[in-house]
Coordinates of C-alpha atoms in Angstrom, one line a residue:
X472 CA -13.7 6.0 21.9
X473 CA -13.5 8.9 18.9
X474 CA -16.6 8.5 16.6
X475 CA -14.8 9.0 13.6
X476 CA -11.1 9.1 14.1
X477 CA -8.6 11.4 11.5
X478 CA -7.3 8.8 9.1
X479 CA -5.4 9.5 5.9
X480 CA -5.9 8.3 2.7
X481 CA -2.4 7.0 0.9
X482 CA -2.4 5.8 -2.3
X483 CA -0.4 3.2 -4.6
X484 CA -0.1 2.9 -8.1
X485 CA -0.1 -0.5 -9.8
X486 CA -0.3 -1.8 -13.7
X487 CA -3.7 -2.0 -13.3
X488 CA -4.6 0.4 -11.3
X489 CA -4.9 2.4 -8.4
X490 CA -4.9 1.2 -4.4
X491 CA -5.9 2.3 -1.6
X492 CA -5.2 2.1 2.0
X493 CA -6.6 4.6 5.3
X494 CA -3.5 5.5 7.7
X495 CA -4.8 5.7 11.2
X496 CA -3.2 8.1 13.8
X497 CA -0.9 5.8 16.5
X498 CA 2.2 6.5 18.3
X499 CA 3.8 2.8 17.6
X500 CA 5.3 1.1 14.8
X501 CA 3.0 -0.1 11.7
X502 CA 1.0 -2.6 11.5
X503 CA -0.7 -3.1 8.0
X504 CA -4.2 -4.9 8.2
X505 CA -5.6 -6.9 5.4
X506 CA -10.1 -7.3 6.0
X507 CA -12.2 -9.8 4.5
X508 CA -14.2 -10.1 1.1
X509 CA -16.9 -7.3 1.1
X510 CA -15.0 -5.4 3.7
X511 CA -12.7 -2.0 3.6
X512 CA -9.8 -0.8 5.9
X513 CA -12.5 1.2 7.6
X514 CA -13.3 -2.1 9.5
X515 CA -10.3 -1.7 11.9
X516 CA -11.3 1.8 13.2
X517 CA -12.0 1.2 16.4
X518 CA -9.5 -1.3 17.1
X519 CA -7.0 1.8 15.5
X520 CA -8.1 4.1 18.3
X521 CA -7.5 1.0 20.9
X522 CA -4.2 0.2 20.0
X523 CA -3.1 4.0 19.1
X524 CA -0.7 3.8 22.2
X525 CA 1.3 1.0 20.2
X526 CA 0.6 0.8 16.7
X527 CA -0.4 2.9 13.8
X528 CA -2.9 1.2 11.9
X529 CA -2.0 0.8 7.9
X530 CA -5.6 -0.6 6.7
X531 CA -5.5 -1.5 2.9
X532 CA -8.4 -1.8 0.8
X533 CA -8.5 -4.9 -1.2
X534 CA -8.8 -5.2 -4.7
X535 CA -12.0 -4.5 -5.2
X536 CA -13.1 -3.1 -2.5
X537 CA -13.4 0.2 -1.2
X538 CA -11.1 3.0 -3.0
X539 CA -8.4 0.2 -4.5
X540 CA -8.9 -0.9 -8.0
X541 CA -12.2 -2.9 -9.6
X542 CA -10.8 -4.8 -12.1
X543 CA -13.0 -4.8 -15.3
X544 CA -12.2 -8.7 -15.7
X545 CA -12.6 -9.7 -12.0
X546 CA -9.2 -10.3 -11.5
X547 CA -9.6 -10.9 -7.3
X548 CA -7.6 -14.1 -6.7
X549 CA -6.3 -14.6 -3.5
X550 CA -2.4 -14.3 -5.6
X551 CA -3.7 -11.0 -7.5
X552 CA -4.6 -9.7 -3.6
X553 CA -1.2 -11.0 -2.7
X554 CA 0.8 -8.8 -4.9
X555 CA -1.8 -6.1 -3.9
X556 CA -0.5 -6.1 -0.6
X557 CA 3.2 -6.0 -1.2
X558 CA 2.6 -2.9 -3.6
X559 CA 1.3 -1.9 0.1
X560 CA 4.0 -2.9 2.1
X561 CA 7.1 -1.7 -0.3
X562 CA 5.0 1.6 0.0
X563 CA 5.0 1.4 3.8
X564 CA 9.0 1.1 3.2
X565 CA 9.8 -1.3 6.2
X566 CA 12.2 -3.8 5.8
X567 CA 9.9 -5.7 8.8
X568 CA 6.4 -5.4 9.3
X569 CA 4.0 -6.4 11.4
X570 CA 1.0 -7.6 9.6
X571 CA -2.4 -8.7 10.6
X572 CA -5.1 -10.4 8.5
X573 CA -8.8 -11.3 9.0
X574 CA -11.0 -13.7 7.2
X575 CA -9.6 -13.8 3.5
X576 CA -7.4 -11.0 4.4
X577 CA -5.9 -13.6 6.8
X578 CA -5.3 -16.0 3.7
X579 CA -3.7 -12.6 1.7
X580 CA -1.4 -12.1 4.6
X581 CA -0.8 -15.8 5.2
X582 CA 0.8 -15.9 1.6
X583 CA 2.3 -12.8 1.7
X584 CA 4.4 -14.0 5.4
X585 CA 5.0 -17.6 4.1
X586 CA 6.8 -15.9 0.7
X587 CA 8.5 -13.1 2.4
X588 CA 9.3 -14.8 5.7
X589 CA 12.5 -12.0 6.0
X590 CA 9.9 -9.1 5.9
X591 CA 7.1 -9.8 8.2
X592 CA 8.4 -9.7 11.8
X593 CA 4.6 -10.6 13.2
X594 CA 2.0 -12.3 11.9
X595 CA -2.0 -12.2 13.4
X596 CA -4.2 -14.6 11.8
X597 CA -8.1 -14.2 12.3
X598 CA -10.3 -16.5 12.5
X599 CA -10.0 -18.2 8.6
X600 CA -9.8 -21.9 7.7
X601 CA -7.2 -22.7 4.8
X602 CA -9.2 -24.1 3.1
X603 CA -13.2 -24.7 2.4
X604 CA -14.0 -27.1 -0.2
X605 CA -17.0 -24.8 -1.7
X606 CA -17.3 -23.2 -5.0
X607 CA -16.5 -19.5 -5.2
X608 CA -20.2 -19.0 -6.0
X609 CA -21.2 -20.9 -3.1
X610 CA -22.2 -16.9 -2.2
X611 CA -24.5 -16.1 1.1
X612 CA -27.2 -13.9 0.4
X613 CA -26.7 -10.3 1.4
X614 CA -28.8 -6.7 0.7
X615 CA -27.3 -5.0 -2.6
X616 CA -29.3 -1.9 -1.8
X617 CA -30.6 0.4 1.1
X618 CA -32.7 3.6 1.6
X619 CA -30.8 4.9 4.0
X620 CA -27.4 5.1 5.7
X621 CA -29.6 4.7 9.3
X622 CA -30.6 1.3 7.7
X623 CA -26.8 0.1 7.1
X624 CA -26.1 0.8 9.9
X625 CA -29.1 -1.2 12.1
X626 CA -28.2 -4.4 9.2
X627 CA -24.9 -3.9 10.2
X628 CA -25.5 -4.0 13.9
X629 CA -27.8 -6.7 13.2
X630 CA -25.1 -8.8 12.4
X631 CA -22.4 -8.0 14.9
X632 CA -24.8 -7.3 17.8
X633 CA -21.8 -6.4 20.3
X634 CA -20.3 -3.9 17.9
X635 CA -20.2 -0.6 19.4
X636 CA -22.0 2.2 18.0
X637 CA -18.6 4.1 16.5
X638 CA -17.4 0.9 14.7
X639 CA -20.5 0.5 12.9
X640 CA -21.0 4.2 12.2
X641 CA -17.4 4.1 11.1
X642 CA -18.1 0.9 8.6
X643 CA -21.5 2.4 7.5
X644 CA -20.0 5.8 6.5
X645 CA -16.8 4.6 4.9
X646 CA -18.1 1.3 3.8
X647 CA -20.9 2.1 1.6
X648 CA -21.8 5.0 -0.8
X649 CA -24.3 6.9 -2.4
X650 CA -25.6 5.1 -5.7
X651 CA -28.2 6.2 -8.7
X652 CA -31.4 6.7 -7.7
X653 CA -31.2 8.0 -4.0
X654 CA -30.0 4.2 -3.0
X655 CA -27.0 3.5 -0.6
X656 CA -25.0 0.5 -1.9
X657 CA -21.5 -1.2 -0.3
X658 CA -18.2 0.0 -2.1
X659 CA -17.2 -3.1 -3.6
X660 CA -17.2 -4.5 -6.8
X661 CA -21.2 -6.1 -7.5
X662 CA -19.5 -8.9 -9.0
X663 CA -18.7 -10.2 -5.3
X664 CA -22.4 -11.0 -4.8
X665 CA -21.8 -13.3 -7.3
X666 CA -18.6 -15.0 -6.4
X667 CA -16.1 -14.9 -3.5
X668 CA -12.6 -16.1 -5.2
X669 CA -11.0 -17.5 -2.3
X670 CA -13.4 -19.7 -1.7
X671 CA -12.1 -23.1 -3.4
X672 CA -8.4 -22.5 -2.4
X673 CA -6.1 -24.7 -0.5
X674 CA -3.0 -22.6 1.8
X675 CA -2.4 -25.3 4.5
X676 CA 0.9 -25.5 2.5
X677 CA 2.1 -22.1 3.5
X678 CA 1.3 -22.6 6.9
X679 CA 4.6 -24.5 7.6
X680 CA 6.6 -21.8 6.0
X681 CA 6.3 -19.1 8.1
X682 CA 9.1 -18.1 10.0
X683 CA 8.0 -15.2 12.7
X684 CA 5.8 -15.9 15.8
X685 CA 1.9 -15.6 14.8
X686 CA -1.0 -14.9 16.7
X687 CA -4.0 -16.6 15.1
X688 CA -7.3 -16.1 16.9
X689 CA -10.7 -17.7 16.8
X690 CA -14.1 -16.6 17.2
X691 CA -16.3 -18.7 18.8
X692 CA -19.7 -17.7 17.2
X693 CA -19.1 -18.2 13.9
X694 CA -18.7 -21.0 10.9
X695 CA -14.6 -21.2 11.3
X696 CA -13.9 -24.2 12.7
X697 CA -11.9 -24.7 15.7
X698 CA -10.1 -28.1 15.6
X699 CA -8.6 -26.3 11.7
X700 CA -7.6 -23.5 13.7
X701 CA -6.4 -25.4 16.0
X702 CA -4.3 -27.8 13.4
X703 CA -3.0 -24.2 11.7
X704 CA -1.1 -23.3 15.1
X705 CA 0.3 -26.9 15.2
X706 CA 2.0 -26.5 12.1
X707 CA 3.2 -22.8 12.4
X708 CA 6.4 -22.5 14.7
X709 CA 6.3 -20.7 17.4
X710 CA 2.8 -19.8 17.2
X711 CA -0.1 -19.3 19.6
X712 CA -4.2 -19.4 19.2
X713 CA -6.3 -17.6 21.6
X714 CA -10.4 -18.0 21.4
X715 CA -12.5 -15.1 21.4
X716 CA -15.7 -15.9 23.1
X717 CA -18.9 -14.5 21.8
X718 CA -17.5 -12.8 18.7
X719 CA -19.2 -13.3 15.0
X720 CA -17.0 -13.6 12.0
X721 CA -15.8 -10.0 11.7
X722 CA -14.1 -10.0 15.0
X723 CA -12.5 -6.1 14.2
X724 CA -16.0 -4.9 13.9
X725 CA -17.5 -7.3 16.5
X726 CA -15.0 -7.6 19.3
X727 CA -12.9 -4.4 18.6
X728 CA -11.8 -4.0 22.4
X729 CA -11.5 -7.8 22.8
X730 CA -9.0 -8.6 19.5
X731 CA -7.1 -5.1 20.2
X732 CA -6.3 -6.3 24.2
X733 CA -5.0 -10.1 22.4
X734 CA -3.0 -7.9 20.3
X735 CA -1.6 -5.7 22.3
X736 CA -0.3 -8.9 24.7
X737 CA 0.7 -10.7 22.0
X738 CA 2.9 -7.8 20.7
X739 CA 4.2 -7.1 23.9
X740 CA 5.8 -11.2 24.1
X741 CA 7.2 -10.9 21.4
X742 CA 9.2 -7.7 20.4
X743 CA 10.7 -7.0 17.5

């Protein structure tokens, strides 16, 4: 596995602003990824390098997060991210893409394949509910501040305690920045310690509308729930769910070589 592998950076200009997406190196066709709230596009390094043979990794960066736009009124609904992502795609310049989401990147690609069934040609799901029934400031605590890059990195592996060591270095480096005062903060807007948008939405509706096959896929060790993930495969045609055993949440960060393997098979059925 490369420690740090030679993305570029690609840019996209939008009313309000400026996003922001990394371009992995790979030999296949695209396949734009969408992470989850607090992440960047640096969370799919490693499983870039695994599936390098057979995709080239598009990661965007959310509104919000990472090198995309912070809006100065918070403007980070799930519909805002939406539109985000097809400023992405229409850059891309595919008239199919493949597309894979995780968490509430899943919901943003979800949206984005139920609207646009004629221009995604695969959809991944990971590990997201449709819905939760909690207020967006229903937030879980997190660090706003560390001394040091070597501490992100141990809270980080903390977390995803299976995550190799060039994932995290990966998320640690690209993820978080150097602030005022000597302090390393996350690059995302602070206003997401406060409130997580997506939170109080309801997308089972767009699960019927999707038209391409779909991978979704579950991680067993976290708060997703799998008789919802379970129901989401029932109601998308010609769909699939595979479980993930062992992995947290962030299963790109967690279970890099395990979602990347999934992937790859399920790419392999079903061709475009």
């Amino acid at each position: 596995m490369n420690s740090t592998l030679p993305v570029s950076h690609h840019y996209v200009d939008i009313p309000d602003g400026r996003l922001h997406r990394l371009e992995y190196p790979g030999t296949g066709p695209p396949l734009v990824c969408v992470h989850g709230v607090t992440g960047t596009g640096w969370v799919w390094h490693d499983v870039a390098d695994h599936l390098a043979d057979v995709a080239s990794i598009h990661a965007v960066d959310m509104r919000g997060h990472g090198d995309s736009l912070w809006s100065p009124t918070h403007d980070y609904s799930t519909a805002s991210q939406v539109e985000a992502l097809a400023a992405h795609i229409d850059d891309v310049g595919l008239d199919g893409v493949n597309l894979c989401g995780a968490s509430w990147g899943a919901l943003v690609a979800l949206e984005y394949a139920a609207a646009n069934p004629q221009r995604v040609t695969r959809l991944i799901i990971v590990d997201i509910e449709p819905s939760f029934g909690v207020s967006p400031t229903d937030v879980p605590p997190r660090p706003q501040w560390f001394d040091t890059f070597a501490d992100v990195e141990a809270w980080l592996a903390d977390n995803q305690p299976d995550a190799p060591a060039s994932a995290i270095a990966a998320m640690a480096n690209g993820s978080f920045r150097g602030a005022d005062g000597g302090k390393i903060v996350a690059r995302h807007d602070p206003f997401l310690y406060e409130q997580w948008p997506f939170r109080d939405g309801d997308h089972w509706p767009a699960l019927s509308k999707v038209a391409c096959p779909t991978l979704l896929v579950h991680a067993t060790a976290t708060f997703v729930q799998a008789d919802a993930m379970e129901r989401m495969a029932e109601l998308i045609n010609n769909s699939q769910l595979v479980q993930l055993e062992q992995s947290t949440h962030v299963v790109p960060l967690d279970r890099p070589a395990d979602l990347s393997n999934t992937i790859r098979d399920f790419l392999a059925a079903n061709p475009s």
